[in-house]
Amino acid sequence: VQLQASGGGLVKAGDSLRLSCAASGRPFGNYAAAWFRQAPGQDREFVAAISRVGSTTNYADSVKGRFAISRDNAKNTVDLQMNDLNPGDTAQYYCAAKNSFSTQRIPLPVNNGYNNWGQGTQVTVSS
């Protein structure tokens, strides 16, 4: 499956931003999906994941309560709604997907094992 992320930009602290990832090539409903981010000089960091049908989500502690992941399999998209952004959220954001047998659960580990990646979209939060 091919993934294409979009929606990044430059915002101020406290603002909101919505990222979207469009999938093509294979039925997106067969995949669990996730968002990761990588700031300059830092390792890639897990942000959020969602099961094939969207019934299960998982978040990094750093974004819990502020970010929301969702998907629309009819449109082959997975979105990341980001609220109350702060400069620490500045990073290149990547969407990812992995095959999943379960429709309800995210295959373990939820923050690893993704073998399909999109190009990143830059999010910059100014103070």
Backbone as numpy.savetxt, mean C-alpha at the origin, in Angstrom:
# Nx Ny Nz CAx CAy CAz Cx Cy Cz
1.30 -10.31 -12.36 0.44 -9.13 -12.36 1.34 -7.89 -12.36
0.96 -6.92 -13.19 1.71 -5.66 -13.24 1.00 -4.62 -12.38
1.78 -3.82 -11.67 1.23 -2.84 -10.74 1.74 -1.45 -11.08
0.88 -0.47 -10.98 1.22 0.92 -11.29 0.65 1.81 -10.20
1.55 2.40 -9.42 1.13 3.28 -8.32 1.05 4.73 -8.77
0.14 5.46 -8.15 0.00 6.88 -8.46 -0.58 7.60 -7.27
-0.59 8.92 -7.33 -1.24 9.71 -6.30 -0.33 10.42 -5.34
0.97 10.22 -5.46 1.90 10.89 -4.56 1.95 12.38 -4.81
2.60 13.10 -3.91 2.73 14.53 -4.07 3.35 15.18 -2.87
3.36 16.52 -2.90 3.90 17.32 -1.80 2.74 17.91 -1.02
2.68 17.61 0.28 1.61 18.10 1.13 2.21 18.65 2.42
1.37 19.31 3.20 1.81 19.85 4.48 1.41 18.90 5.61
2.08 19.02 6.71 1.75 18.21 7.88 0.28 18.41 8.25
-0.38 17.29 8.53 -1.79 17.33 8.86 -2.71 17.10 7.67
-2.17 17.19 6.47 -2.97 16.99 5.27 -3.24 15.51 5.03
-4.09 15.25 4.06 -4.41 13.89 3.64 -4.00 13.69 2.19
-3.79 12.42 1.84 -3.42 12.06 0.48 -3.91 10.65 0.23
-4.31 10.38 -0.99 -4.79 9.03 -1.34 -3.95 8.48 -2.47
-3.31 7.37 -2.22 -2.53 6.67 -3.24 -3.40 5.59 -3.86
-3.16 5.33 -5.13 -3.88 4.28 -5.82 -2.90 3.40 -6.59
-3.21 2.13 -6.68 -2.38 1.19 -7.41 -3.29 0.42 -8.36
-2.99 0.49 -9.64 -3.77 -0.20 -10.65 -3.05 -1.48 -11.07
-3.78 -2.58 -11.10 -3.22 -3.88 -11.46 -3.69 -4.28 -12.85
-2.84 -5.01 -13.55 -3.20 -5.51 -14.87 -2.48 -6.81 -15.13
-2.95 -7.54 -16.09 -2.27 -8.75 -16.53 -2.87 -10.05 -16.02
-3.30 -10.06 -14.79 -3.89 -11.26 -14.18 -5.02 -10.82 -13.26
-5.96 -11.71 -12.97 -7.05 -11.34 -12.07 -6.54 -10.88 -10.71
-6.75 -9.62 -10.40 -6.19 -9.05 -9.18 -6.78 -9.68 -7.93
-7.98 -10.20 -8.06 -8.63 -10.84 -6.92 -7.93 -12.09 -6.43
-6.96 -12.59 -7.13 -6.20 -13.77 -6.70 -5.04 -13.42 -5.78
-4.83 -12.14 -5.54 -3.65 -11.68 -4.83 -4.00 -10.92 -3.56
-3.24 -11.18 -2.51 -3.20 -10.26 -1.39 -2.34 -9.08 -1.82
-2.62 -7.90 -1.27 -1.90 -6.70 -1.71 -1.40 -5.93 -0.50
-0.42 -5.09 -0.76 0.19 -4.33 0.34 0.81 -3.05 -0.17
1.07 -2.16 0.77 1.84 -0.96 0.51 3.09 -0.98 1.39
4.19 -0.59 0.82 5.46 -0.42 1.52 5.96 0.99 1.24
6.93 1.41 2.01 7.55 2.71 1.75 9.03 2.64 2.06
9.78 3.53 1.44 11.21 3.59 1.67 11.66 5.04 1.64
12.19 5.48 2.75 12.76 6.82 2.85 14.23 6.77 2.47
14.79 7.90 2.03 16.20 7.91 1.64 17.11 7.40 2.75
17.97 6.46 2.41 18.93 5.94 3.37 18.37 4.95 4.37
17.11 4.59 4.19 16.49 3.65 5.11 16.02 2.40 4.39
15.79 1.36 5.16 15.27 0.12 4.59 13.80 0.29 4.20
13.38 -0.55 3.29 11.97 -0.56 2.93 11.14 -0.99 4.13
10.02 -0.33 4.32 9.20 -0.55 5.51 7.78 -0.95 5.11
7.25 -1.95 5.76 5.87 -2.36 5.55 4.93 -1.29 6.07
3.86 -1.01 5.32 2.88 -0.02 5.74 1.54 -0.67 6.04
0.99 -1.40 5.07 -0.34 -1.98 5.24 -0.53 -3.11 4.26
-1.42 -4.04 4.60 -1.74 -5.16 3.72 -3.23 -5.44 3.77
-3.72 -6.11 2.73 -5.15 -6.42 2.65 -5.32 -7.77 1.98
-6.29 -8.53 2.43 -6.55 -9.86 1.88 -7.23 -9.76 0.52
-7.39 -10.90 -0.11 -7.91 -10.93 -1.47 -9.25 -10.25 -1.62
-10.14 -10.44 -0.65 -11.48 -9.86 -0.77 -11.64 -8.63 0.11
-10.57 -8.23 0.75 -10.61 -7.01 1.55 -11.16 -7.17 2.94
-11.40 -8.40 3.36 -12.01 -8.62 4.67 -11.02 -8.49 5.81
-9.74 -8.64 5.52 -8.70 -8.55 6.55 -7.67 -7.52 6.14
-7.32 -6.65 7.08 -6.27 -5.66 6.85 -5.27 -5.72 8.00
-4.08 -5.22 7.74 -3.02 -5.22 8.74 -2.19 -3.96 8.52
-1.80 -3.32 9.63 -1.09 -2.04 9.53 0.17 -2.04 10.38
1.15 -1.31 9.93 2.30 -1.02 10.77 1.85 -0.12 11.91
2.46 -0.27 13.06 2.08 0.54 14.22 2.20 2.03 13.93
3.17 2.39 13.11 3.43 3.81 12.84 2.32 4.50 12.06
1.45 3.72 11.41 0.39 4.33 10.60 -1.00 3.94 11.08
-1.06 3.06 12.07 -2.36 2.58 12.54 -3.21 3.74 13.04
-4.45 3.79 12.59 -5.35 4.87 12.99 -5.30 6.08 12.07
-4.27 6.15 11.23 -4.16 7.29 10.30 -4.32 6.86 8.84
-3.85 5.67 8.52 -3.91 5.17 7.15 -4.98 4.08 7.04
-5.55 3.96 5.84 -6.53 2.91 5.58 -6.30 2.33 4.19
-6.15 1.02 4.14 -5.98 0.34 2.86 -7.32 -0.24 2.43
-7.60 -0.18 1.15 -8.84 -0.72 0.61 -8.59 -1.21 -0.80
-9.52 -1.99 -1.32 -9.34 -2.50 -2.67 -10.70 -2.60 -3.36
-10.66 -2.56 -4.68 -11.83 -2.75 -5.51 -11.42 -3.72 -6.61
-11.75 -4.99 -6.43 -11.31 -6.01 -7.39 -12.00 -5.86 -8.74
-13.17 -5.26 -8.76 -13.85 -5.02 -10.04 -13.08 -4.00 -10.88
-12.39 -3.08 -10.19 -11.60 -2.07 -10.88 -10.11 -2.41 -10.88
-9.75 -3.52 -10.22 -8.34 -3.94 -10.14 -7.46 -2.87 -9.50
-7.93 -2.33 -8.40 -7.17 -1.30 -7.71 -7.05 -1.59 -6.23
-5.98 -1.09 -5.64 -5.82 -1.07 -4.19 -5.36 0.33 -3.82
-6.03 0.93 -2.85 -5.77 2.31 -2.46 -5.21 2.39 -1.05
-4.54 3.49 -0.80 -4.06 3.78 0.55 -4.46 5.21 0.88
-5.44 5.35 1.77 -5.86 6.65 2.25 -4.97 7.02 3.43
-4.30 8.16 3.31 -3.36 8.59 4.34 -3.84 9.91 4.93
-4.13 9.90 6.21 -4.62 11.08 6.92 -3.61 11.54 7.96
-3.73 12.81 8.34 -2.88 13.37 9.39 -1.40 13.06 9.11
-0.99 13.37 7.92 0.38 13.08 7.52 1.38 13.93 8.30
2.55 13.38 8.53 3.62 14.11 9.19 4.92 13.90 8.41
5.94 14.72 8.66 7.18 14.61 7.90 7.79 13.21 7.94
7.53 12.46 8.99 8.05 11.10 9.09 7.43 10.15 8.07
6.36 10.57 7.42 5.73 9.74 6.38 6.35 9.97 5.01
7.28 10.91 4.91 7.93 11.19 3.65 8.72 9.97 3.17
8.42 9.51 1.97 9.05 8.31 1.44 8.55 8.05 0.03
9.22 7.12 -0.62 8.71 6.55 -1.87 7.79 5.40 -1.47
6.56 5.41 -1.97 5.58 4.40 -1.61 5.41 3.41 -2.77
5.40 2.14 -2.41 5.30 1.07 -3.39 4.10 0.18 -3.09
3.37 -0.23 -4.14 2.36 -1.25 -3.95 2.96 -2.60 -4.35
2.44 -3.65 -3.73 2.96 -4.99 -3.95 1.82 -5.99 -3.85
2.05 -7.18 -4.43 1.03 -8.22 -4.39 1.69 -9.58 -4.31
0.99 -10.53 -3.71 1.46 -11.91 -3.68 0.27 -12.84 -3.80
0.53 -14.00 -4.38 -0.52 -14.98 -4.53 -1.05 -15.39 -3.15
-2.33 -15.64 -3.09 -2.93 -16.03 -1.83 -3.98 -17.10 -2.09
-3.86 -18.24 -1.39 -4.88 -19.27 -1.49 -6.14 -18.83 -0.76
-5.95 -18.25 0.39 -7.09 -17.81 1.19 -7.66 -16.51 0.64
-8.98 -16.42 0.62 -9.59 -15.16 0.21 -9.74 -14.22 1.39
-9.81 -14.79 2.60 -10.11 -13.99 3.80 -8.85 -13.54 4.54
-7.81 -14.36 4.51 -6.62 -14.07 5.31 -5.48 -13.57 4.43
-4.56 -12.86 5.05 -3.35 -12.44 4.37 -2.29 -13.49 4.66
-1.68 -14.06 3.64 -0.66 -15.09 3.91 0.46 -14.56 4.79
0.88 -15.37 5.74 1.95 -14.97 6.64 3.32 -15.18 6.00
4.29 -14.37 6.31 4.14 -13.14 7.10 3.49 -12.03 6.28
2.68 -11.22 6.92 1.94 -10.20 6.18 2.86 -9.13 5.61
4.06 -8.97 6.19 4.96 -7.92 5.75 6.09 -8.42 4.86
5.92 -9.63 4.30 6.98 -10.17 3.46 6.41 -11.16 2.45
7.25 -11.55 1.50 6.83 -12.57 0.54 6.15 -12.04 -0.69
6.17 -10.72 -0.89 5.52 -10.15 -2.05 6.45 -10.22 -3.26
5.96 -10.78 -4.33 6.81 -10.99 -5.50 6.38 -10.19 -6.72
5.42 -9.32 -6.54 5.00 -8.42 -7.61 5.04 -7.00 -7.06
5.76 -6.14 -7.76 5.98 -4.78 -7.26 5.71 -3.76 -8.35
5.13 -2.65 -7.93 4.98 -1.53 -8.83 6.13 -0.56 -8.66
6.17 0.43 -9.53 7.16 1.49 -9.34 6.67 2.39 -8.21
7.51 3.13 -7.62 7.11 3.93 -6.48 6.45 5.23 -6.87
5.75 5.80 -5.90 5.21 7.14 -6.04 5.67 7.94 -4.82
6.19 9.13 -5.03 6.81 9.90 -3.97 5.78 10.68 -3.16
5.90 10.55 -1.85 5.09 11.35 -0.93 6.05 12.18 -0.10
5.86 13.49 -0.12 6.69 14.40 0.65 5.80 15.25 1.54
6.07 15.22 2.84 5.27 15.97 3.80 6.15 17.04 4.43
5.75 18.28 4.26 6.52 19.38 4.83 5.94 19.76 6.18
6.80 20.28 7.05 6.35 20.64 8.40 5.78 22.05 8.43
